[in-house]
JSON list of C-alpha atoms in Angstrom, two decimals:
[
{"chain": "A", "resi": 283, "resn": "MET", "atom": "CA", "xyz": [-102.70, 59.54, -20.28]},
{"chain": "A", "resi": 284, "resn": "LYS", "atom": "CA", "xyz": [-103.51, 57.95, -17.16]},
{"chain": "A", "resi": 285, "resn": "THR", "atom": "CA", "xyz": [-100.90, 56.18, -15.47]},
{"chain": "A", "resi": 286, "resn": "SER", "atom": "CA", "xyz": [-100.39, 53.89, -12.01]},
{"chain": "A", "resi": 287, "resn": "PHE", "atom": "CA", "xyz": [-96.64, 53.06, -10.64]},
{"chain": "A", "resi": 288, "resn": "GLN", "atom": "CA", "xyz": [-96.36, 51.34, -7.50]},
{"chain": "A", "resi": 289, "resn": "LEU", "atom": "CA", "xyz": [-93.83, 49.22, -5.61]},
{"chain": "A", "resi": 290, "resn": "TYR", "atom": "CA", "xyz": [-95.24, 46.53, -3.40]},
{"chain": "A", "resi": 291, "resn": "PRO", "atom": "CA", "xyz": [-93.88, 44.40, -0.62]},
{"chain": "A", "resi": 292, "resn": "GLU", "atom": "CA", "xyz": [-96.65, 41.78, -0.82]},
{"chain": "A", "resi": 293, "resn": "HIS", "atom": "CA", "xyz": [-98.27, 39.85, -3.55]},
{"chain": "A", "resi": 294, "resn": "LEU", "atom": "CA", "xyz": [-99.15, 41.29, -6.86]},
{"chain": "A", "resi": 295, "resn": "THR", "atom": "CA", "xyz": [-102.53, 40.87, -8.28]},
{"chain": "A", "resi": 296, "resn": "PHE", "atom": "CA", "xyz": [-103.95, 42.42, -11.46]},
{"chain": "A", "resi": 297, "resn": "GLU", "atom": "CA", "xyz": [-107.32, 44.29, -11.62]},
{"chain": "A", "resi": 298, "resn": "SER", "atom": "CA", "xyz": [-107.76, 46.34, -14.94]},
{"chain": "A", "resi": 299, "resn": "PRO", "atom": "CA", "xyz": [-107.83, 50.07, -13.57]},
{"chain": "A", "resi": 300, "resn": "PHE", "atom": "CA", "xyz": [-107.97, 51.71, -16.83]},
{"chain": "A", "resi": 301, "resn": "ARG", "atom": "CA", "xyz": [-110.17, 49.41, -19.30]},
{"chain": "A", "resi": 302, "resn": "SER", "atom": "CA", "xyz": [-112.71, 51.55, -21.24]},
{"chain": "A", "resi": 303, "resn": "ALA", "atom": "CA", "xyz": [-114.17, 51.57, -24.48]},
{"chain": "A", "resi": 304, "resn": "ASP", "atom": "CA", "xyz": [-111.52, 54.10, -26.17]},
{"chain": "A", "resi": 305, "resn": "SER", "atom": "CA", "xyz": [-109.05, 51.45, -25.66]},
{"chain": "A", "resi": 306, "resn": "GLY", "atom": "CA", "xyz": [-109.25, 48.69, -28.28]},
{"chain": "A", "resi": 307, "resn": "ALA", "atom": "CA", "xyz": [-106.35, 47.04, -26.74]},
{"chain": "A", "resi": 308, "resn": "GLU", "atom": "CA", "xyz": [-105.06, 45.92, -23.36]},
{"chain": "A", "resi": 309, "resn": "VAL", "atom": "CA", "xyz": [-101.99, 44.27, -23.00]},
{"chain": "A", "resi": 310, "resn": "ILE", "atom": "CA", "xyz": [-101.05, 42.62, -19.65]},
{"chain": "A", "resi": 311, "resn": "PHE", "atom": "CA", "xyz": [-97.44, 41.18, -18.71]},
{"chain": "A", "resi": 312, "resn": "GLU", "atom": "CA", "xyz": [-96.99, 39.21, -15.83]},
{"chain": "A", "resi": 313, "resn": "GLY", "atom": "CA", "xyz": [-93.10, 38.66, -15.00]},
{"chain": "A", "resi": 314, "resn": "ILE", "atom": "CA", "xyz": [-92.92, 35.45, -12.87]},
{"chain": "A", "resi": 315, "resn": "VAL", "atom": "CA", "xyz": [-90.17, 34.25, -11.06]},
{"chain": "A", "resi": 316, "resn": "ARG", "atom": "CA", "xyz": [-88.68, 31.20, -12.62]},
{"chain": "A", "resi": 317, "resn": "SER", "atom": "CA", "xyz": [-86.59, 28.18, -11.08]},
{"chain": "A", "resi": 318, "resn": "PRO", "atom": "CA", "xyz": [-84.35, 26.75, -12.35]},
{"chain": "A", "resi": 319, "resn": "ASN", "atom": "CA", "xyz": [-82.46, 29.73, -13.77]},
{"chain": "A", "resi": 320, "resn": "LYS", "atom": "CA", "xyz": [-78.93, 29.06, -15.69]},
{"chain": "A", "resi": 321, "resn": "GLY", "atom": "CA", "xyz": [-79.05, 25.23, -14.17]},
{"chain": "A", "resi": 322, "resn": "LYS", "atom": "CA", "xyz": [-79.69, 26.16, -10.59]},
{"chain": "A", "resi": 323, "resn": "GLN", "atom": "CA", "xyz": [-82.72, 26.02, -8.44]},
{"chain": "A", "resi": 324, "resn": "VAL", "atom": "CA", "xyz": [-83.54, 29.58, -7.59]},
{"chain": "A", "resi": 325, "resn": "LEU", "atom": "CA", "xyz": [-84.63, 29.89, -3.78]},
{"chain": "A", "resi": 326, "resn": "TYR", "atom": "CA", "xyz": [-85.92, 33.30, -4.23]},
{"chain": "A", "resi": 327, "resn": "LEU", "atom": "CA", "xyz": [-85.27, 36.75, -5.86]},
{"chain": "A", "resi": 328, "resn": "GLU", "atom": "CA", "xyz": [-84.85, 40.02, -3.71]},
{"chain": "A", "resi": 329, "resn": "PHE", "atom": "CA", "xyz": [-85.78, 43.23, -5.23]},
{"chain": "A", "resi": 330, "resn": "GLU", "atom": "CA", "xyz": [-84.58, 46.58, -3.85]},
{"chain": "A", "resi": 331, "resn": "ALA", "atom": "CA", "xyz": [-85.59, 49.91, -5.24]},
{"chain": "A", "resi": 332, "resn": "TYR", "atom": "CA", "xyz": [-84.80, 53.56, -4.75]},
{"chain": "A", "resi": 333, "resn": "GLU", "atom": "CA", "xyz": [-88.16, 54.57, -4.17]},
{"chain": "A", "resi": 334, "resn": "ALA", "atom": "CA", "xyz": [-87.62, 58.26, -4.46]},
{"chain": "A", "resi": 335, "resn": "LEU", "atom": "CA", "xyz": [-86.73, 57.95, -7.88]},
{"chain": "A", "resi": 336, "resn": "PHE", "atom": "CA", "xyz": [-88.71, 55.42, -9.08]},
{"chain": "A", "resi": 337, "resn": "GLY", "atom": "CA", "xyz": [-91.75, 57.44, -9.82]},
{"chain": "A", "resi": 338, "resn": "ASN", "atom": "CA", "xyz": [-89.94, 60.28, -11.89]},
{"chain": "A", "resi": 339, "resn": "GLU", "atom": "CA", "xyz": [-88.17, 57.64, -13.82]},
{"chain": "A", "resi": 340, "resn": "MET", "atom": "CA", "xyz": [-91.55, 55.70, -14.67]},
{"chain": "A", "resi": 341, "resn": "ILE", "atom": "CA", "xyz": [-93.16, 59.25, -15.65]},
{"chain": "A", "resi": 342, "resn": "ARG", "atom": "CA", "xyz": [-90.26, 59.77, -17.93]},
{"chain": "A", "resi": 343, "resn": "ILE", "atom": "CA", "xyz": [-90.78, 56.22, -19.55]},
{"chain": "A", "resi": 344, "resn": "ALA", "atom": "CA", "xyz": [-94.26, 56.61, -19.79]},
{"chain": "A", "resi": 345, "resn": "THR", "atom": "CA", "xyz": [-94.19, 59.98, -21.60]},
{"chain": "A", "resi": 346, "resn": "ALA", "atom": "CA", "xyz": [-91.96, 58.57, -23.98]},
{"chain": "A", "resi": 347, "resn": "LEU", "atom": "CA", "xyz": [-94.05, 55.69, -24.95]},
{"chain": "A", "resi": 348, "resn": "HIS", "atom": "CA", "xyz": [-97.29, 57.78, -24.89]},
{"chain": "A", "resi": 349, "resn": "GLU", "atom": "CA", "xyz": [-95.32, 60.09, -27.51]},
{"chain": "A", "resi": 350, "resn": "LYS", "atom": "CA", "xyz": [-94.26, 57.12, -29.56]},
{"chain": "A", "resi": 351, "resn": "PHE", "atom": "CA", "xyz": [-97.28, 54.91, -29.47]},
{"chain": "A", "resi": 352, "resn": "ASP", "atom": "CA", "xyz": [-100.19, 57.39, -28.57]},
{"chain": "A", "resi": 353, "resn": "LEU", "atom": "CA", "xyz": [-101.43, 55.37, -25.42]},
{"chain": "A", "resi": 354, "resn": "HIS", "atom": "CA", "xyz": [-104.38, 56.06, -23.43]},
{"chain": "A", "resi": 355, "resn": "ALA", "atom": "CA", "xyz": [-103.19, 54.45, -20.44]},
{"chain": "A", "resi": 356, "resn": "LEU", "atom": "CA", "xyz": [-100.07, 52.58, -18.65]},
{"chain": "A", "resi": 357, "resn": "MET", "atom": "CA", "xyz": [-99.79, 50.62, -15.36]},
{"chain": "A", "resi": 358, "resn": "LEU", "atom": "CA", "xyz": [-96.40, 49.23, -13.78]},
{"chain": "A", "resi": 359, "resn": "HIS", "atom": "CA", "xyz": [-96.41, 47.44, -10.51]},
{"chain": "A", "resi": 360, "resn": "HIS", "atom": "CA", "xyz": [-93.41, 45.92, -9.11]},
{"chain": "A", "resi": 361, "resn": "ARG", "atom": "CA", "xyz": [-92.61, 43.90, -6.02]},
{"chain": "A", "resi": 362, "resn": "ILE", "atom": "CA", "xyz": [-89.86, 44.73, -3.46]},
{"chain": "A", "resi": 363, "resn": "GLY", "atom": "CA", "xyz": [-88.38, 42.45, -0.97]},
{"chain": "A", "resi": 364, "resn": "LYS", "atom": "CA", "xyz": [-88.60, 38.64, -1.34]},
{"chain": "A", "resi": 365, "resn": "VAL", "atom": "CA", "xyz": [-90.49, 37.15, -4.40]},
{"chain": "A", "resi": 366, "resn": "TYR", "atom": "CA", "xyz": [-90.44, 33.24, -4.55]},
{"chain": "A", "resi": 367, "resn": "PRO", "atom": "CA", "xyz": [-90.27, 30.98, -7.79]},
{"chain": "A", "resi": 368, "resn": "GLY", "atom": "CA", "xyz": [-94.09, 31.00, -9.34]},
{"chain": "A", "resi": 369, "resn": "GLU", "atom": "CA", "xyz": [-94.73, 34.44, -7.74]},
{"chain": "A", "resi": 370, "resn": "CYS", "atom": "CA", "xyz": [-95.44, 37.75, -9.85]},
{"chain": "A", "resi": 371, "resn": "ALA", "atom": "CA", "xyz": [-92.66, 40.07, -9.68]},
{"chain": "A", "resi": 372, "resn": "VAL", "atom": "CA", "xyz": [-93.69, 42.67, -12.08]},
{"chain": "A", "resi": 373, "resn": "LEU", "atom": "CA", "xyz": [-97.24, 43.68, -13.65]},
{"chain": "A", "resi": 374, "resn": "ALA", "atom": "CA", "xyz": [-97.57, 45.68, -16.70]},
{"chain": "A", "resi": 375, "resn": "ALA", "atom": "CA", "xyz": [-100.44, 46.79, -18.50]},
{"chain": "A", "resi": 376, "resn": "VAL", "atom": "CA", "xyz": [-100.67, 48.92, -21.54]},
{"chain": "A", "resi": 377, "resn": "TYR", "atom": "CA", "xyz": [-103.86, 50.52, -23.12]},
{"chain": "A", "resi": 378, "resn": "ALA", "atom": "CA", "xyz": [-104.04, 51.69, -26.62]},
{"chain": "A", "resi": 379, "resn": "LYS", "atom": "CA", "xyz": [-106.64, 52.15, -29.61]},
{"chain": "A", "resi": 380, "resn": "HIS", "atom": "CA", "xyz": [-104.89, 49.52, -31.32]},
{"chain": "A", "resi": 381, "resn": "ARG", "atom": "CA", "xyz": [-103.08, 46.21, -30.48]},
{"chain": "A", "resi": 382, "resn": "ASP", "atom": "CA", "xyz": [-99.95, 46.72, -32.48]},
{"chain": "A", "resi": 383, "resn": "HIS", "atom": "CA", "xyz": [-99.21, 49.97, -30.67]},
{"chain": "A", "resi": 384, "resn": "ALA", "atom": "CA", "xyz": [-100.37, 48.17, -27.30]},
{"chain": "A", "resi": 385, "resn": "PHE", "atom": "CA", "xyz": [-98.06, 45.29, -27.69]},
{"chain": "A", "resi": 386, "resn": "MET", "atom": "CA", "xyz": [-94.95, 47.27, -28.91]},
{"chain": "A", "resi": 387, "resn": "ALA", "atom": "CA", "xyz": [-95.51, 49.58, -26.06]},
{"chain": "A", "resi": 388, "resn": "CYS", "atom": "CA", "xyz": [-95.58, 46.90, -23.53]},
{"chain": "A", "resi": 389, "resn": "ALA", "atom": "CA", "xyz": [-92.40, 45.07, -24.86]},
{"chain": "A", "resi": 390, "resn": "GLU", "atom": "CA", "xyz": [-90.52, 48.69, -24.80]},
{"chain": "A", "resi": 391, "resn": "LEU", "atom": "CA", "xyz": [-91.98, 49.28, -21.55]},
{"chain": "A", "resi": 392, "resn": "MET", "atom": "CA", "xyz": [-90.27, 46.21, -19.76]},
{"chain": "A", "resi": 393, "resn": "ASN", "atom": "CA", "xyz": [-87.01, 46.73, -21.70]},
{"chain": "A", "resi": 394, "resn": "GLU", "atom": "CA", "xyz": [-86.88, 50.54, -20.37]},
{"chain": "A", "resi": 395, "resn": "LEU", "atom": "CA", "xyz": [-87.81, 49.27, -16.78]},
{"chain": "A", "resi": 396, "resn": "LYS", "atom": "CA", "xyz": [-84.71, 46.76, -17.01]},
{"chain": "A", "resi": 397, "resn": "LYS", "atom": "CA", "xyz": [-82.46, 49.30, -18.24]},
{"chain": "A", "resi": 398, "resn": "SER", "atom": "CA", "xyz": [-83.14, 52.44, -16.48]},
{"chain": "A", "resi": 399, "resn": "ALA", "atom": "CA", "xyz": [-85.67, 52.21, -13.54]},
{"chain": "A", "resi": 400, "resn": "PRO", "atom": "CA", "xyz": [-84.08, 52.26, -10.03]},
{"chain": "A", "resi": 401, "resn": "ILE", "atom": "CA", "xyz": [-84.89, 48.50, -9.30]},
{"chain": "A", "resi": 402, "resn": "TRP", "atom": "CA", "xyz": [-82.18, 46.06, -8.42]},
{"chain": "A", "resi": 403, "resn": "LYS", "atom": "CA", "xyz": [-82.52, 42.19, -8.39]},
{"chain": "A", "resi": 404, "resn": "LYS", "atom": "CA", "xyz": [-80.41, 39.91, -6.40]},
{"chain": "A", "resi": 405, "resn": "GLU", "atom": "CA", "xyz": [-81.00, 35.86, -6.96]},
{"chain": "A", "resi": 406, "resn": "PHE", "atom": "CA", "xyz": [-80.50, 33.32, -4.19]},
{"chain": "A", "resi": 407, "resn": "HIS", "atom": "CA", "xyz": [-79.54, 29.68, -4.66]},
{"chain": "A", "resi": 408, "resn": "GLU", "atom": "CA", "xyz": [-78.56, 26.80, -1.86]},
{"chain": "A", "resi": 409, "resn": "ASP", "atom": "CA", "xyz": [-74.87, 27.79, -2.71]},
{"chain": "A", "resi": 410, "resn": "GLY", "atom": "CA", "xyz": [-74.95, 31.57, -2.66]},
{"chain": "A", "resi": 411, "resn": "SER", "atom": "CA", "xyz": [-76.35, 34.73, -4.26]},
{"chain": "A", "resi": 412, "resn": "PHE", "atom": "CA", "xyz": [-75.41, 37.15, -7.14]},
{"chain": "A", "resi": 413, "resn": "TRP", "atom": "CA", "xyz": [-76.83, 40.52, -8.53]},
{"chain": "A", "resi": 414, "resn": "VAL", "atom": "CA", "xyz": [-78.68, 40.06, -11.55]},
{"chain": "A", "resi": 415, "resn": "SER", "atom": "CA", "xyz": [-77.58, 42.34, -14.54]},
{"chain": "A", "resi": 416, "resn": "ALA", "atom": "CA", "xyz": [-80.56, 44.21, -16.54]},
{"chain": "A", "resi": 417, "resn": "THR", "atom": "CA", "xyz": [-80.34, 41.75, -19.30]},
{"chain": "A", "resi": 418, "resn": "PRO", "atom": "CA", "xyz": [-80.31, 37.72, -18.87]}
]
């Protein structure tokens, strides 16, 4: 299975790196910073990552998803540093023979990313900031 895992300090844009005729489905997810959140205007999010462990954890997640859904390829690119409302914080793409596996794998990828990847998110407002838990 082909994979691409990256952490970016700059803007993310999507280019399909693994599109091919053997994948009948390509599911793309873009996570956008939203504002307001919980009734407060978000100034920005700040992401920190333990980069030395990020790749290993993503390989573990990708291997499990490949075994479960028979994926052809998987991509996960995540911003680090400040990300403002309306900007993309995470890009995921999953390639599989059939759409049902691609959709399910992409949803599970995002759940696993939030649960176990060494990435932390802090939300900033005019009156302060707080660390965001893995689930809203």
